[in-house]
Coordinates of C-alpha atoms and ligand atoms in Angstrom, one line a residue:
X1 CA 94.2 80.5 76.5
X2 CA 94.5 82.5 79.5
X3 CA 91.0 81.6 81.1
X4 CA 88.6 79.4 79.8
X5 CA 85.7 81.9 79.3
X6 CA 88.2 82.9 76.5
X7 CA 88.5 81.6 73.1
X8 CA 88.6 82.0 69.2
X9 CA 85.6 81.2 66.7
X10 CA 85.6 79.7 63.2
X11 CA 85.7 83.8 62.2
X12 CA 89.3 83.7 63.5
X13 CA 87.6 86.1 65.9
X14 CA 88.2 86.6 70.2
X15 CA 85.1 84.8 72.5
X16 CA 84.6 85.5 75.7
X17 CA 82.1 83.6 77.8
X18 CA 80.9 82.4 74.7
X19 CA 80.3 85.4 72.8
X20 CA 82.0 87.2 69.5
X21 CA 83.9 90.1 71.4
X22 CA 83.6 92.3 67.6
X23 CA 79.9 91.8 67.6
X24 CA 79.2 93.2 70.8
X25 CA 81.5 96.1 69.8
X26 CA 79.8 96.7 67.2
X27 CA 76.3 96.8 68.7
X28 CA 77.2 98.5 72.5
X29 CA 80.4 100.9 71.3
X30 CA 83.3 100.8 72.8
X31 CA 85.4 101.5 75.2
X32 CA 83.2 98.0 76.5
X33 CA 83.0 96.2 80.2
X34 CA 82.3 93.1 79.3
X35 CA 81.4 91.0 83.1
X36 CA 80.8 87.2 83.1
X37 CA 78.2 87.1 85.3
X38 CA 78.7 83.3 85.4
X39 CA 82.5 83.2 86.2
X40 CA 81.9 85.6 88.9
X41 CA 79.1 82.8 90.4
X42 CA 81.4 80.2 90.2
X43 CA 84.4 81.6 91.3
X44 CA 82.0 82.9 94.5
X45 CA 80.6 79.0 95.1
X46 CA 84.4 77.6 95.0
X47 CA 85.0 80.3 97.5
X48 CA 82.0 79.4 99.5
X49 CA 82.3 75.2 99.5
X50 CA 86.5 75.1 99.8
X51 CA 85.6 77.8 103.1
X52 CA 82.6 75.9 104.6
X53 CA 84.3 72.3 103.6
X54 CA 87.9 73.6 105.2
X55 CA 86.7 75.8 108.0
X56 CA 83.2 74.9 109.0
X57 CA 79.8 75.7 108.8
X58 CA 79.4 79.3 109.2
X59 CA 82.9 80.4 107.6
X60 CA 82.2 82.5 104.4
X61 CA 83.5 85.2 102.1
X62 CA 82.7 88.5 101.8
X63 CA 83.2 90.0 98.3
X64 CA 85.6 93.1 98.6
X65 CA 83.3 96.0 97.0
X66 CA 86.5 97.9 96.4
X67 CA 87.0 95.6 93.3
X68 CA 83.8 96.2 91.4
X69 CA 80.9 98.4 92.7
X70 CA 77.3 98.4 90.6
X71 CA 73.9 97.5 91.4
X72 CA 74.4 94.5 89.6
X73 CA 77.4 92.8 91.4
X74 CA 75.7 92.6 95.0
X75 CA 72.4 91.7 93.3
X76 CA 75.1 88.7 92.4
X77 CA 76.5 88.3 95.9
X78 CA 72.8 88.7 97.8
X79 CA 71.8 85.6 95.3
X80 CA 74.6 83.5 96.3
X81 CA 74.2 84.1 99.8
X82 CA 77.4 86.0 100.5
X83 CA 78.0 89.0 102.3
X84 CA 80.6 92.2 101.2
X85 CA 83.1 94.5 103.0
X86 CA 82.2 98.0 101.9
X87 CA 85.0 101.2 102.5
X88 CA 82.4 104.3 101.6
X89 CA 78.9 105.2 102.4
X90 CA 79.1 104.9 98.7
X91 CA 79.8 101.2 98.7
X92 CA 76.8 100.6 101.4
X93 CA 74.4 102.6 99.8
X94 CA 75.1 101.0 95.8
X95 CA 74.6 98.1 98.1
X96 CA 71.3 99.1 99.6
X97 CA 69.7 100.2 96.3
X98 CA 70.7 96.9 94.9
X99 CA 69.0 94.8 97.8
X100 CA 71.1 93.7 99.9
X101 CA 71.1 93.5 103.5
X102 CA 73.4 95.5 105.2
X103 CA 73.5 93.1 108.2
X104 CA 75.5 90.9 105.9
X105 CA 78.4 93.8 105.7
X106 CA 81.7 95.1 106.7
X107 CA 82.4 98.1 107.5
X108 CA 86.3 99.2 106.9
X109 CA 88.2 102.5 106.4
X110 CA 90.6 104.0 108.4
X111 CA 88.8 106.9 108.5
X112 CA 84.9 106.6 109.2
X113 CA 83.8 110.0 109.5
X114 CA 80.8 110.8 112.2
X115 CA 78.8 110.8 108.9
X116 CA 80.0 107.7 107.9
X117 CA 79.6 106.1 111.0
X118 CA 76.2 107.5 111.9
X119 CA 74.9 105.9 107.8
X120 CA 76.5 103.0 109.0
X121 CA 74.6 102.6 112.6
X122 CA 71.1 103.8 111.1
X123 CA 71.2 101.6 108.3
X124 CA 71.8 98.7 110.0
X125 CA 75.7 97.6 109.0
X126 CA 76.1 94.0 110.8
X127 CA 79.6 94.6 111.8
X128 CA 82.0 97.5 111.5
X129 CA 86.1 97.0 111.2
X130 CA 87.0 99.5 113.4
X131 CA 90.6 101.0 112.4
X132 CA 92.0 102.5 115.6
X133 CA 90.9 104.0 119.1
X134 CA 89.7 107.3 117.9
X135 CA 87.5 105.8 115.2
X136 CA 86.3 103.4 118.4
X137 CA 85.4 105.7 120.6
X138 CA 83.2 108.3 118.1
X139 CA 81.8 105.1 117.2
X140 CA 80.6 104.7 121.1
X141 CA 79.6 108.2 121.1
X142 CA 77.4 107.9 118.5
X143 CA 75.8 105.0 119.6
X144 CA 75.4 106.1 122.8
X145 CA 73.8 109.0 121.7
X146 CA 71.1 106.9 119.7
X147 CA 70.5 103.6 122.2
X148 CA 72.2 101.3 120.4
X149 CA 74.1 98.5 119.9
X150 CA 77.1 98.0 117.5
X151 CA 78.9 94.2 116.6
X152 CA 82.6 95.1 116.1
X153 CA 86.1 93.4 114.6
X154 CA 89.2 95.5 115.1
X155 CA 91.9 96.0 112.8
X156 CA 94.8 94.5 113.6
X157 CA 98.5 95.0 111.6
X158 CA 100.4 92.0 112.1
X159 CA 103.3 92.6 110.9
X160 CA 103.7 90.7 107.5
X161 CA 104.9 91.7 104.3
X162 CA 103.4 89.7 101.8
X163 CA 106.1 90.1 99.1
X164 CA 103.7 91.8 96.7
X165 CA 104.3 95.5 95.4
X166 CA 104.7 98.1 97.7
X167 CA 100.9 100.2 97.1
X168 CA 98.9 97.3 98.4
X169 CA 101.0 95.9 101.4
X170 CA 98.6 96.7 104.0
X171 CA 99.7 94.6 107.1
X172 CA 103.1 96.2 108.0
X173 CA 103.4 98.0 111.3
X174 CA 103.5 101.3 110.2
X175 CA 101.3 101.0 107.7
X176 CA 98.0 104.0 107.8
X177 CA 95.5 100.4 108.5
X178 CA 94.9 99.0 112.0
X179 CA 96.8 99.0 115.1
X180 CA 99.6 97.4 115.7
X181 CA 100.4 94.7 117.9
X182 CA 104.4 95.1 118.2
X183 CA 103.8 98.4 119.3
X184 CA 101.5 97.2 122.2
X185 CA 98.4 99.4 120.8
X186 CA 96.6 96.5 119.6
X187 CA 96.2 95.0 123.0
X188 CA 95.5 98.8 124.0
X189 CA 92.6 99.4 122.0
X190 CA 91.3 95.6 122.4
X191 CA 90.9 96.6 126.3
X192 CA 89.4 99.4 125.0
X193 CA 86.6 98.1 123.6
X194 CA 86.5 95.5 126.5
X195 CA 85.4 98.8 128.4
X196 CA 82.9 100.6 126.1
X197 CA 79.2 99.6 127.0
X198 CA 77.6 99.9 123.1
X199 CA 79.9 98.1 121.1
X200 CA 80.1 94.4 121.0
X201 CA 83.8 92.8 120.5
X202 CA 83.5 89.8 118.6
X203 CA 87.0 89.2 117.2
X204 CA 89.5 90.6 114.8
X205 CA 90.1 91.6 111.3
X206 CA 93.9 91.7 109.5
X207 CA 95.0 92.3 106.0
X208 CA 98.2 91.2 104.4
X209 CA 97.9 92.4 100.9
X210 CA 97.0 91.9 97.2
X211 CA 97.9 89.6 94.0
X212 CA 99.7 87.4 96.1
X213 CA 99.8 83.3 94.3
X214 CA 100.0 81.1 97.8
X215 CA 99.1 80.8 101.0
X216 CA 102.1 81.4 103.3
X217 CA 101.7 85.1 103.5
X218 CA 98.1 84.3 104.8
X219 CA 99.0 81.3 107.3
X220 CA 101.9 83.9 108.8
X221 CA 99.3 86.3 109.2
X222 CA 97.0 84.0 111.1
X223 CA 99.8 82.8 113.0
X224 CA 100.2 85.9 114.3
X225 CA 96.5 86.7 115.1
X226 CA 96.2 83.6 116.9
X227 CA 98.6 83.9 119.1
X228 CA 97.6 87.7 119.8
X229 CA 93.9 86.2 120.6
X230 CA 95.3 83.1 122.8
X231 CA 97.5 86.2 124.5
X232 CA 94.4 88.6 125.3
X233 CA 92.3 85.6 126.3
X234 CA 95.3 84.6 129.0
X235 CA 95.3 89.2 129.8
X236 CA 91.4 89.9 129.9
X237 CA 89.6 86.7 129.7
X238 CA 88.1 87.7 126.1
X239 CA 88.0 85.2 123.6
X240 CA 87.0 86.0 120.3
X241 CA 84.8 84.7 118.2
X242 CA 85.3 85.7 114.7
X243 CA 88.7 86.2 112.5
X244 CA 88.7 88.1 109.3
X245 CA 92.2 87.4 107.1
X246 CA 91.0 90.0 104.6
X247 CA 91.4 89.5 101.0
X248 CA 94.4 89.6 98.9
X249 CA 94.8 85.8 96.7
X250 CA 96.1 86.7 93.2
X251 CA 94.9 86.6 89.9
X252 CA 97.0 84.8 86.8
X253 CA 96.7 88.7 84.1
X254 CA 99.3 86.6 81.8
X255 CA 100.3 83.8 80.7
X256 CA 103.4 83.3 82.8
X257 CA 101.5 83.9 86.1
X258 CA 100.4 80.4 87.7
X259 CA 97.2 79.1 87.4
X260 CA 95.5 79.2 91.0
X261 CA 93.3 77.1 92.2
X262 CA 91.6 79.1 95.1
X263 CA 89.9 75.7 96.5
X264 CA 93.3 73.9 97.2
X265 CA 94.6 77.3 98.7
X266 CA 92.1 77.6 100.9
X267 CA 92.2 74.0 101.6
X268 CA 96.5 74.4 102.2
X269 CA 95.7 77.4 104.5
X270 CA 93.1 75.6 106.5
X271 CA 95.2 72.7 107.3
X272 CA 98.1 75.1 108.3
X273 CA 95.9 77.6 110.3
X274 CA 93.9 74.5 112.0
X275 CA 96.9 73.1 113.5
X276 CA 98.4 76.3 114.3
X277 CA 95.1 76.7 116.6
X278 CA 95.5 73.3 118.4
X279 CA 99.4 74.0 119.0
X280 CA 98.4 77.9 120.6
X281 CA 95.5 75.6 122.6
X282 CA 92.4 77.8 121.1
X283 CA 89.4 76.9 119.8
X284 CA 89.0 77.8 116.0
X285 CA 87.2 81.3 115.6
X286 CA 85.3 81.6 112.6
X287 CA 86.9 82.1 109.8
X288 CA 85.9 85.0 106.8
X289 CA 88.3 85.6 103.9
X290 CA 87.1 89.2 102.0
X291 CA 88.4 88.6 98.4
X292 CA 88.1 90.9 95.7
X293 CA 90.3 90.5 92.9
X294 CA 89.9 86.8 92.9
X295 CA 86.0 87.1 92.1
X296 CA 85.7 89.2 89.6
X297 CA 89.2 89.9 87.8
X298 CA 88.9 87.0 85.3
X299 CA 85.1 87.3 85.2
X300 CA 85.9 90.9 83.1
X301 CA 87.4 92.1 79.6
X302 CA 87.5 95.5 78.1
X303 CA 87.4 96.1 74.3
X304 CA 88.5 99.2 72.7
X305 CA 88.4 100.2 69.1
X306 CA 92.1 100.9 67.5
X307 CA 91.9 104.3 66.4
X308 CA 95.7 105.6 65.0
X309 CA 98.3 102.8 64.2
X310 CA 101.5 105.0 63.9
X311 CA 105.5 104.0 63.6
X312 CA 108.4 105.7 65.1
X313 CA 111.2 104.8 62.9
X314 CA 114.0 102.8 63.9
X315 CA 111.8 102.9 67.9
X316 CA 108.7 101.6 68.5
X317 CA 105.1 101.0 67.7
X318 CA 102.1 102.6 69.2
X319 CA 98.7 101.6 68.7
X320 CA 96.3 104.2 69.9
X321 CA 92.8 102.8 71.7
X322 CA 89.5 104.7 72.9
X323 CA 90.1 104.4 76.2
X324 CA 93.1 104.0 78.5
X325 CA 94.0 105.4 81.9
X326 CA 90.3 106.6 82.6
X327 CA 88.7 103.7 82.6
X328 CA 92.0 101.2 83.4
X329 CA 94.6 103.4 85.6
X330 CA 96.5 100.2 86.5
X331 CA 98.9 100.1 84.2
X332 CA 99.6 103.8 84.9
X333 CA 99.5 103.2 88.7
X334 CA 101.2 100.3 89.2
X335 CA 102.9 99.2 85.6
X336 CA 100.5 96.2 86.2
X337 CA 101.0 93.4 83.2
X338 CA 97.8 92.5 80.9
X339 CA 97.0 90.2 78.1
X340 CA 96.1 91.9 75.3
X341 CA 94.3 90.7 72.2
X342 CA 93.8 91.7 68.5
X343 CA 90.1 90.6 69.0
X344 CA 89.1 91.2 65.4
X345 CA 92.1 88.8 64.1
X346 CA 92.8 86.6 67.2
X347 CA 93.7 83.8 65.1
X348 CA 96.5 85.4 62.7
X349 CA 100.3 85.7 63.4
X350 CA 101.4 88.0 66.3
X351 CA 104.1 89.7 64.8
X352 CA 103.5 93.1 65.6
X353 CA 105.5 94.4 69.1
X354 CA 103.7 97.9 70.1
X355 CA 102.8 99.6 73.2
X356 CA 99.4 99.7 73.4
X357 CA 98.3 103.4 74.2
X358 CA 95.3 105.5 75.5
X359 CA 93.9 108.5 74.3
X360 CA 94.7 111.0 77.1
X361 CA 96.9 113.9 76.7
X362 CA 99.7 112.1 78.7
X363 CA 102.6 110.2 77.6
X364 CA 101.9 107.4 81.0
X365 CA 98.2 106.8 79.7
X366 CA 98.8 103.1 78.8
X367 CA 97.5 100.2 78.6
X368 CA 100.1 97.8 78.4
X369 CA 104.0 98.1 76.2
X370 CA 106.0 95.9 74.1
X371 CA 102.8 93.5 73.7
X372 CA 103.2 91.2 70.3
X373 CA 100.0 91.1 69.0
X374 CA 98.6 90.7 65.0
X375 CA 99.3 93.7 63.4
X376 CA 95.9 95.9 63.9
X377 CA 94.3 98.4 61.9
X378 CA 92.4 101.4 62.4
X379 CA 88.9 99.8 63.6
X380 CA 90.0 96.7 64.9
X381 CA 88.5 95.7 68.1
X382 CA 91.7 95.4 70.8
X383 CA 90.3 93.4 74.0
X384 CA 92.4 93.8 77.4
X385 CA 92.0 90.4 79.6
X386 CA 91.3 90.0 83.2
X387 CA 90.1 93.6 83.8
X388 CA 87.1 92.7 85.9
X389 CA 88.6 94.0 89.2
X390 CA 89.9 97.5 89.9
X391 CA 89.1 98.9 86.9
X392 CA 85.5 100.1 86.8
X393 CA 85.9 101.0 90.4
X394 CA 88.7 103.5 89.8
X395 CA 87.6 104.7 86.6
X396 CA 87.3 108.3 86.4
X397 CA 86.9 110.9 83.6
X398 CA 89.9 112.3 83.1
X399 CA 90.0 114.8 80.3
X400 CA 86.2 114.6 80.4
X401 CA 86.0 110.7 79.2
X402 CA 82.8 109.1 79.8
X403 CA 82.9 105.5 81.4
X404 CA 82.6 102.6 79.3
X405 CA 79.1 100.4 79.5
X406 CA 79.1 97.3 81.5
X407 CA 77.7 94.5 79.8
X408 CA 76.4 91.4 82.1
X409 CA 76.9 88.0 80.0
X410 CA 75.2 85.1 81.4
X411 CA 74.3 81.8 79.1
X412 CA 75.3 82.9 76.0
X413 CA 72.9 86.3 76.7
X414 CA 74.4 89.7 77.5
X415 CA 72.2 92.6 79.1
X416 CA 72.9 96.0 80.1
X417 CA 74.2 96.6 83.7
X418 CA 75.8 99.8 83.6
X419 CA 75.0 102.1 80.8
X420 CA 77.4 104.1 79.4
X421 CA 78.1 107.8 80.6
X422 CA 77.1 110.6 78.5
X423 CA 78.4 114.3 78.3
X424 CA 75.1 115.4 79.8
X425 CA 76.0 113.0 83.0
X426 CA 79.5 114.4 83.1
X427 CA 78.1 118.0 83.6
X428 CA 75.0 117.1 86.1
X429 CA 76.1 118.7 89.0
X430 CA 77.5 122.0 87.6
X431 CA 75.6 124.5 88.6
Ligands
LLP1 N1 89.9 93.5 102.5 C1 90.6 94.7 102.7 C2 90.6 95.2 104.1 C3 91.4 95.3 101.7 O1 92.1 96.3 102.0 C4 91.3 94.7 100.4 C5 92.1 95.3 99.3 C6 90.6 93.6 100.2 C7 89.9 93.0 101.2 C8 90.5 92.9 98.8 O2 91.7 92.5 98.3 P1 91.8 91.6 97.0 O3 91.2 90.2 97.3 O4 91.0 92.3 96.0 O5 93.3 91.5 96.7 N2 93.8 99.0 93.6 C9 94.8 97.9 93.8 C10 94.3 97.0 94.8 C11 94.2 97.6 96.2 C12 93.7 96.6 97.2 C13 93.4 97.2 98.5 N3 92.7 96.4 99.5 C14 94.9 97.2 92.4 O6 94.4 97.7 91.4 O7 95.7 96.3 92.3

């Protein structure tokens, strides 16, 4: 199987995390979120031991709340003693209401508004990830203007292409994140800081990408950053304390991606980065990693019901779903691959090629084509694989489609995390 959280019962029917997928269709409705609360722990505690055991005490992740933002996930996180990287007032605040204490997060966004930034200062964010020098010195402003004090990383673009597709390369130098250092800003803007009385420089932040399998683009990256912190130490004397390589380590969605094993990456990049320090002649900072996909993507599947099962002669097959593009826009974004199951007959003959469709009025509302599945029928449960990451958080409710329910499974026990939209919710704020 693709992950080991999924499997097939005696019933010839799909498991995951240990449960009958059709049952919980059956009892919850579908389109279904179904999170395994327990993957998402363990794939955080790899994260956490290969990070302390490779970089030292101190060195942790951050999950990426651009991946998956409920209450729920950062009552997860504040258990296992992690902290996030939020984008939104929106992220901090889900946050907030779940618990967790915002001195444990991020701040990012290329473009904090004086709202965003004043949320930020009065609720107590531990660090902000300030983007360039106009977001730096409205941050200075503001904190001037209320007495206080503000820990900051800076954005840096390094430079790198990561070899992954072109909508989430964020590290080149002309990308809309960070400042550059080939252009001389970065340096600009780190003096800049030097000079502002409220903030509190304590290192740098860089991000190279998404999805990507190894850890060159990662170690290039660091390369980079080290040298550019061994170069403003030699300029102003600074030295910084803290690197952030961002997120970005892929995800196996099908069978011919690799397995990854984030512990050994981790452990390849450390090695690499450790020795790239001692050859520049600079202490270590400490390191964070902000990953994202590679917490929670395998940790979630979504099951639809098959609605129309319909042939075009002599073309193709189409089986229709209850959901598509509003709760998964993926495949519509960024013709990203999926596994998809018949869930209701997972152990019977795939012999049916079809693309498997939503049900919006649009001809790219789809889930995933020319998949060879067992051939469904109308009330079959379909389950799409690995959809715990960047689907919930860019759901929306395109021709008025509710979001699904997320269902947290933990033991062999599912509860209700996230329950599902209603018409009624849809029209709350019309006036
Ligand atoms: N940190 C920063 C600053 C980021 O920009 C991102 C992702 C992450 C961390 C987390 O990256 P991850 O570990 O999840 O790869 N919507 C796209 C992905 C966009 C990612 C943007 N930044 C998708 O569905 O593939």
């Amino acid at each position: 199987m693709l992950h080991k959280n999924i499997g097939i019962n005696k019933e010839g029917r799909l498991t995951f995390a240990g449960m009958d997928v059709v049952s919980l269709a059956e009892k919850y409705g579908t389109p279904l979120m179904l999170l395994d609360e327990d993957r998402i722990r363990e794939n955080i505690r790899v994260y956490k031991k290969a990070m302390t055991e490779n970089f030292g005490e101190g060195c942790f992740p951050l999950f990426a709340s651009k991946a998956l933002c409920f209450k729920g996930v950062y009552r997860i996180a504040k258990e296992e003693g992690i902290g996030m990287d939020a984008v939104s007032v929106g992220e901090l605040y889900t946050a907030e209401a779940a618990g967790f204490d915002l001195k444990k997060a991020y701040f990012h966004g290329n473009n904090k508004t004086d709202a965003d930034i004043a949320f930020g200062v009065e609720h107590g964010v531990g660090t902000f990830v300030v983007d360039n020098a106009d977001e730096l010195l409205a941050l200075d402003k503001h904190l001037e203007k209320v007495g206080k004090k503000q820990r900051i990383l800076l954005r840096i673009s390094p430079g790198i292409d990561p070899h992954t597709f072109q909508a989430v390369v964020t590290g080149s130098v002309d990308s809309k994140f960070g400042t550059p250092i080939a252009t001389g800003q970065a340096e600009e803007i780190t003096r800049l800081a030097l000079s502002l009385k409220n903030v509190e420089l304590v290192g740098f932040h860089c991000h190279v990408g998404s999805q990507i399998f190894d850890h060159e683009p990662f170690v290039d990256a660091a390369d980079i950053m080290l040298r550019f912190i061994a170069y403003i130490r030699a300029q102003t004397g600074f030295t910084a304390k803290e690197l952030n390589l961002g997120g970005g380590l892929g995800v196996r969605y099908v069978e011919s991606h690799p397995h990854i094993d984030y512990a050994e990456v981790i452990g390849e990049m450390a090695a690499v980065i450790k020795a790239r320090a001692a050859e520049i002649g600079i202490e270590l900072p400490k390191m964070v990693l902000e990953p994202g996909r590679s917490l929670v993507a395998d940790a979630g599947m979504t099951l639809y019901t098959v609605g129309s099962v319909k042939t075009i002669t002599g073309y193709k097959n189409y089986v229709s779903i209850d959901g598509g593009m509003p709760d998964n826009p993926r495949f519509a974004l960024y013709q990203s691959p999926y596994t998809v199951y018949n869930a209701s007959r997972a152990a019977e003959e795939a012999d049916f090629p079809c693309s498997v469709v939503g049900r919006c009025c649009e001809s790219g509302d789809i889930i995933q084509e020319n998949v060879v599945i067992p051939r469904p029928q109308r009330g079959d449960t379909v389950a799409v694989a690995v959809t715990g990451a960047y689907n919930y958080s860019m759901a929306s409710n395109y021709n008025r489609i509710p979001r699904p329910l997320i269902l947290l499974i933990s033991g062999g026990k599912e509860k209700v995390a996230v329950r599902r939209e209603t018409n009624e919710d849809m029209i709350a704020n019309e006036v």
